[in-house]
PDB file of C-alpha atoms in Angstrom:
ATOM      1  CA  MET A   1      24.068  46.035 -25.917  1.00 52.00           C
ATOM      2  CA  THR A   2      23.142  42.362 -25.973  1.00 68.00           C
ATOM      3  CA  GLU A   3      19.698  41.573 -27.245  1.00 80.00           C
ATOM      4  CA  ARG A   4      17.765  39.507 -24.642  1.00 91.00           C
ATOM      5  CA  THR A   5      15.681  36.759 -26.223  1.00 93.00           C
ATOM      6  CA  THR A   6      14.163  33.406 -25.256  1.00 95.00           C
ATOM      7  CA  GLU A   7      13.344  30.558 -27.599  1.00 94.00           C
ATOM      8  CA  HIS A   8      11.478  27.615 -26.165  1.00 95.00           C
ATOM      9  CA  THR A   9      11.429  24.112 -27.485  1.00 95.00           C
ATOM     10  CA  THR A  10      10.770  20.520 -26.266  1.00 96.00           C
ATOM     11  CA  ILE A  11      12.966  17.555 -27.057  1.00 96.00           C
ATOM     12  CA  THR A  12      11.573  14.051 -26.609  1.00 97.00           C
ATOM     13  CA  ILE A  13      13.607  10.887 -27.170  1.00 98.00           C
ATOM     14  CA  GLU A  14      12.447   7.351 -26.512  1.00 98.00           C
ATOM     15  CA  ARG A  15      15.002   4.541 -26.337  1.00 98.00           C
ATOM     16  CA  HIS A  16      14.673   0.821 -25.848  1.00 98.00           C
ATOM     17  CA  PHE A  17      17.637  -0.959 -24.248  1.00 98.00           C
ATOM     18  CA  LYS A  18      18.434  -4.642 -24.150  1.00 97.00           C
ATOM     19  CA  ALA A  19      19.446  -4.335 -20.521  1.00 97.00           C
ATOM     20  CA  PRO A  20      17.633  -4.745 -17.172  1.00 97.00           C
ATOM     21  CA  LEU A  21      16.053  -1.622 -15.705  1.00 97.00           C
ATOM     22  CA  PRO A  22      18.397  -1.417 -12.678  1.00 97.00           C
ATOM     23  CA  ARG A  23      21.435  -1.332 -15.000  1.00 97.00           C
ATOM     24  CA  VAL A  24      19.936   1.453 -17.119  1.00 98.00           C
ATOM     25  CA  PHE A  25      18.885   3.499 -14.082  1.00 98.00           C
ATOM     26  CA  GLY A  26      22.270   2.843 -12.447  1.00 97.00           C
ATOM     27  CA  ALA A  27      24.000   4.253 -15.488  1.00 98.00           C
ATOM     28  CA  TRP A  28      22.451   7.616 -14.523  1.00 98.00           C
ATOM     29  CA  ALA A  29      22.736   7.257 -10.750  1.00 97.00           C
ATOM     30  CA  VAL A  30      26.349   6.220 -10.123  1.00 96.00           C
ATOM     31  CA  ALA A  31      29.104   8.723 -10.928  1.00 94.00           C
ATOM     32  CA  GLU A  32      31.580   6.156 -12.249  1.00 93.00           C
ATOM     33  CA  ASN A  33      28.940   4.728 -14.553  1.00 94.00           C
ATOM     34  CA  LYS A  34      27.651   8.055 -15.893  1.00 94.00           C
ATOM     35  CA  ARG A  35      31.136   9.394 -16.537  1.00 90.00           C
ATOM     36  CA  GLN A  36      31.612   6.471 -19.009  1.00 87.00           C
ATOM     37  CA  TRP A  37      28.722   7.405 -21.288  1.00 91.00           C
ATOM     38  CA  PHE A  38      27.792  11.077 -20.629  1.00 85.00           C
ATOM     39  CA  ALA A  39      29.660  12.730 -23.506  1.00 71.00           C
ATOM     40  CA  CYS A  40      28.745  13.571 -27.028  1.00 65.00           C
ATOM     41  CA  HIS A  41      32.244  14.291 -28.379  1.00 71.00           C
ATOM     42  CA  GLY A  42      34.978  11.778 -27.639  1.00 71.00           C
ATOM     43  CA  ASP A  43      37.751  14.124 -28.821  1.00 79.00           C
ATOM     44  CA  TRP A  44      36.952  16.857 -26.318  1.00 82.00           C
ATOM     45  CA  THR A  45      39.056  17.230 -23.137  1.00 88.00           C
ATOM     46  CA  PRO A  46      37.338  16.463 -19.823  1.00 87.00           C
ATOM     47  CA  LEU A  47      38.011  19.168 -17.200  1.00 91.00           C
ATOM     48  CA  GLU A  48      35.605  18.418 -14.330  1.00 93.00           C
ATOM     49  CA  PHE A  49      32.864  15.908 -13.507  1.00 93.00           C
ATOM     50  CA  GLN A  50      30.906  15.713 -10.257  1.00 96.00           C
ATOM     51  CA  LEU A  51      27.689  13.829  -9.435  1.00 97.00           C
ATOM     52  CA  ASP A  52      25.676  13.993  -6.173  1.00 98.00           C
ATOM     53  CA  PHE A  53      22.665  11.881  -7.249  1.00 98.00           C
ATOM     54  CA  ARG A  54      19.913  12.654  -4.749  1.00 98.00           C
ATOM     55  CA  PRO A  55      17.011  15.095  -4.534  1.00 98.00           C
ATOM     56  CA  GLY A  56      18.643  18.443  -3.964  1.00 98.00           C
ATOM     57  CA  GLY A  57      21.944  17.099  -5.201  1.00 98.00           C
ATOM     58  CA  SER A  58      23.921  18.499  -8.105  1.00 98.00           C
ATOM     59  CA  GLU A  59      25.908  17.481 -11.132  1.00 97.00           C
ATOM     60  CA  SER A  60      28.537  19.433 -13.057  1.00 96.00           C
ATOM     61  CA  ASN A  61      30.461  18.611 -16.187  1.00 93.00           C
ATOM     62  CA  ARG A  62      33.013  20.835 -17.901  1.00 94.00           C
ATOM     63  CA  VAL A  63      34.851  19.958 -21.112  1.00 91.00           C
ATOM     64  CA  ALA A  64      36.969  21.816 -23.634  1.00 93.00           C
ATOM     65  CA  SER A  65      36.173  21.443 -27.267  1.00 89.00           C
ATOM     66  CA  THR A  66      38.981  20.946 -29.834  1.00 90.00           C
ATOM     67  CA  ASP A  67      38.890  24.741 -30.477  1.00 92.00           C
ATOM     68  CA  GLY A  68      39.316  25.529 -26.760  1.00 91.00           C
ATOM     69  CA  VAL A  69      35.743  26.581 -25.925  1.00 92.00           C
ATOM     70  CA  ILE A  70      34.621  25.504 -22.455  1.00 95.00           C
ATOM     71  CA  HIS A  71      31.235  23.712 -22.459  1.00 92.00           C
ATOM     72  CA  ALA A  72      29.801  23.635 -18.951  1.00 94.00           C
ATOM     73  CA  TYR A  73      26.747  21.726 -17.714  1.00 94.00           C
ATOM     74  CA  GLN A  74      25.382  22.458 -14.231  1.00 97.00           C
ATOM     75  CA  GLY A  75      22.375  20.496 -12.968  1.00 97.00           C
ATOM     76  CA  ARG A  76      20.284  20.106  -9.846  1.00 98.00           C
ATOM     77  CA  TYR A  77      18.194  17.044  -9.102  1.00 98.00           C
ATOM     78  CA  ILE A  78      14.660  17.825  -8.071  1.00 98.00           C
ATOM     79  CA  ASP A  79      12.895  14.424  -7.883  1.00 98.00           C
ATOM     80  CA  ILE A  80      14.233  10.889  -8.042  1.00 98.00           C
ATOM     81  CA  VAL A  81      12.198   7.698  -7.789  1.00 98.00           C
ATOM     82  CA  PRO A  82      14.628   4.774  -8.130  1.00 98.00           C
ATOM     83  CA  ASN A  83      14.105   2.729 -11.283  1.00 98.00           C
ATOM     84  CA  GLU A  84      11.155   4.925 -12.306  1.00 98.00           C
ATOM     85  CA  ARG A  85      12.050   8.607 -12.880  1.00 98.00           C
ATOM     86  CA  ILE A  86      14.539  11.420 -12.622  1.00 98.00           C
ATOM     87  CA  ILE A  87      13.612  15.104 -12.808  1.00 98.00           C
ATOM     88  CA  TYR A  88      16.351  17.705 -12.929  1.00 98.00           C
ATOM     89  CA  ALA A  89      16.991  21.247 -14.036  1.00 98.00           C
ATOM     90  CA  PHE A  90      20.197  22.328 -15.721  1.00 98.00           C
ATOM     91  CA  ASP A  91      21.907  25.138 -17.581  1.00 97.00           C
ATOM     92  CA  MET A  92      24.497  25.034 -20.302  1.00 96.00           C
ATOM     93  CA  MET A  93      27.278  27.610 -20.778  1.00 96.00           C
ATOM     94  CA  LEU A  94      29.835  28.284 -23.491  1.00 94.00           C
ATOM     95  CA  ASP A  95      32.802  29.838 -21.760  1.00 95.00           C
ATOM     96  CA  ASP A  96      31.093  32.440 -19.527  1.00 91.00           C
ATOM     97  CA  LYS A  97      27.916  32.804 -21.551  1.00 95.00           C
ATOM     98  CA  ARG A  98      24.740  30.965 -20.452  1.00 96.00           C
ATOM     99  CA  ILE A  99      23.124  29.613 -23.635  1.00 95.00           C
ATOM    100  CA  SER A 100      20.201  27.609 -22.215  1.00 96.00           C
ATOM    101  CA  VAL A 101      18.211  26.524 -19.139  1.00 98.00           C
ATOM    102  CA  SER A 102      16.243  23.262 -19.119  1.00 98.00           C
ATOM    103  CA  LEU A 103      13.923  21.071 -17.155  1.00 98.00           C
ATOM    104  CA  ALA A 104      14.433  17.374 -17.968  1.00 98.00           C
ATOM    105  CA  THR A 105      12.347  14.349 -17.025  1.00 98.00           C
ATOM    106  CA  VAL A 106      13.575  10.810 -17.621  1.00 98.00           C
ATOM    107  CA  THR A 107      11.210   7.901 -17.051  1.00 98.00           C
ATOM    108  CA  PHE A 108      12.073   4.182 -17.067  1.00 98.00           C
ATOM    109  CA  ALA A 109       9.868   1.152 -17.505  1.00 98.00           C
ATOM    110  CA  PRO A 110      10.659  -2.502 -17.777  1.00 97.00           C
ATOM    111  CA  GLU A 111       9.774  -4.256 -21.014  1.00 96.00           C
ATOM    112  CA  PRO A 112      10.121  -7.992 -21.925  1.00 95.00           C
ATOM    113  CA  ALA A 113      13.454  -7.484 -23.687  1.00 93.00           C
ATOM    114  CA  GLY A 114      14.890  -4.885 -21.299  1.00 97.00           C
ATOM    115  CA  THR A 115      14.045  -1.275 -20.518  1.00 98.00           C
ATOM    116  CA  THR A 116      12.206   1.647 -22.118  1.00 98.00           C
ATOM    117  CA  MET A 117      13.570   5.144 -21.362  1.00 98.00           C
ATOM    118  CA  LEU A 118      11.678   8.302 -22.223  1.00 98.00           C
ATOM    119  CA  PHE A 119      13.617  11.559 -22.008  1.00 98.00           C
ATOM    120  CA  THR A 120      11.763  14.906 -22.232  1.00 98.00           C
ATOM    121  CA  GLU A 121      13.688  18.184 -22.106  1.00 98.00           C
ATOM    122  CA  GLN A 122      11.886  21.541 -21.979  1.00 98.00           C
ATOM    123  CA  VAL A 123      14.624  23.999 -22.999  1.00 97.00           C
ATOM    124  CA  VAL A 124      14.841  27.733 -23.371  1.00 97.00           C
ATOM    125  CA  PHE A 125      17.688  29.013 -25.536  1.00 95.00           C
ATOM    126  CA  LEU A 126      18.859  32.422 -24.398  1.00 96.00           C
ATOM    127  CA  ASP A 127      19.891  35.699 -25.989  1.00 93.00           C
ATOM    128  CA  GLY A 128      20.055  34.737 -29.645  1.00 88.00           C
ATOM    129  CA  TYR A 129      21.865  31.467 -29.218  1.00 90.00           C
ATOM    130  CA  GLY A 130      21.180  29.535 -32.473  1.00 85.00           C
ATOM    131  CA  ASP A 131      21.127  25.867 -31.573  1.00 87.00           C
ATOM    132  CA  ASN A 132      20.301  24.599 -35.061  1.00 87.00           C
ATOM    133  CA  GLY A 133      19.482  21.143 -33.722  1.00 88.00           C
ATOM    134  CA  SER A 134      22.837  20.566 -31.979  1.00 89.00           C
ATOM    135  CA  ARG A 135      21.178  19.925 -28.560  1.00 90.00           C
ATOM    136  CA  LEU A 136      19.050  17.128 -30.028  1.00 93.00           C
ATOM    137  CA  MET A 137      22.036  15.679 -31.922  1.00 91.00           C
ATOM    138  CA  GLY A 138      24.327  15.790 -28.855  1.00 88.00           C
ATOM    139  CA  THR A 139      21.685  14.225 -26.605  1.00 92.00           C
ATOM    140  CA  GLU A 140      21.100  11.401 -29.150  1.00 93.00           C
ATOM    141  CA  ILE A 141      24.872  10.758 -29.381  1.00 91.00           C
ATOM    142  CA  GLY A 142      24.943  10.576 -25.561  1.00 91.00           C
ATOM    143  CA  PHE A 143      22.118   8.081 -25.550  1.00 95.00           C
ATOM    144  CA  ASP A 144      23.939   6.043 -28.244  1.00 94.00           C
ATOM    145  CA  ASN A 145      26.855   5.934 -25.729  1.00 93.00           C
ATOM    146  CA  LEU A 146      24.420   4.956 -23.015  1.00 96.00           C
ATOM    147  CA  ARG A 147      23.215   2.012 -25.174  1.00 97.00           C
ATOM    148  CA  LEU A 148      26.801   0.868 -25.690  1.00 95.00           C
ATOM    149  CA  TYR A 149      27.387   1.096 -21.936  1.00 95.00           C
ATOM    150  CA  VAL A 150      24.270  -0.709 -20.636  1.00 97.00           C
ATOM    151  CA  GLU A 151      24.161  -3.361 -23.409  1.00 96.00           C
ATOM    152  CA  ALA A 152      27.836  -4.288 -22.959  1.00 90.00           C
ATOM    153  CA  ASP A 153      28.582  -7.734 -21.635  1.00 63.00           C
ATOM    154  CA  GLU A 154      28.411  -7.185 -17.872  1.00 55.00           C
ATOM    155  CA  ARG A 155      31.360  -9.594 -17.320  1.00 47.00           C
ATOM    156  CA  ARG A 156      33.726  -7.281 -19.204  1.00 42.00           C
ATOM    157  CA  PRO A 157      34.856  -3.878 -18.008  1.00 44.00           C
ATOM    158  CA  ASN A 158      33.182  -1.082 -20.024  1.00 42.00           C
TER     159      ASN A 158
END
């Protein structure tokens, strides 16, 4: 019998981008843009990506790791204020096992040199899943990719 457990934690990451606020927000809001940065492992195989960016809309992303494990992300957008905030809920699965459920809030603010983004994720890890900091690490890698995307010379393709 599987032991049922819950372990709660909060992840907060603040980033400053040398890019205008509409470009940073657009990196989240437009499927073609988000697909270019929303990954934490470049050697994994993409299987599915879908983005319906609106309140009530959904997002899904499935990839296969180098050892064949399917990592699946399924989100639902709850609140969107263009160029100000995004609130969404999502779960993560490894193959057919749900490992976590989260509520995430992303806020954006202009600053003289670009944009400040604050990401807060309230996560519950399920049934003994030992994260050992990998969620934080993967999210930070994704935001490093976001920086590369939004700070790229806009005249060149990304």
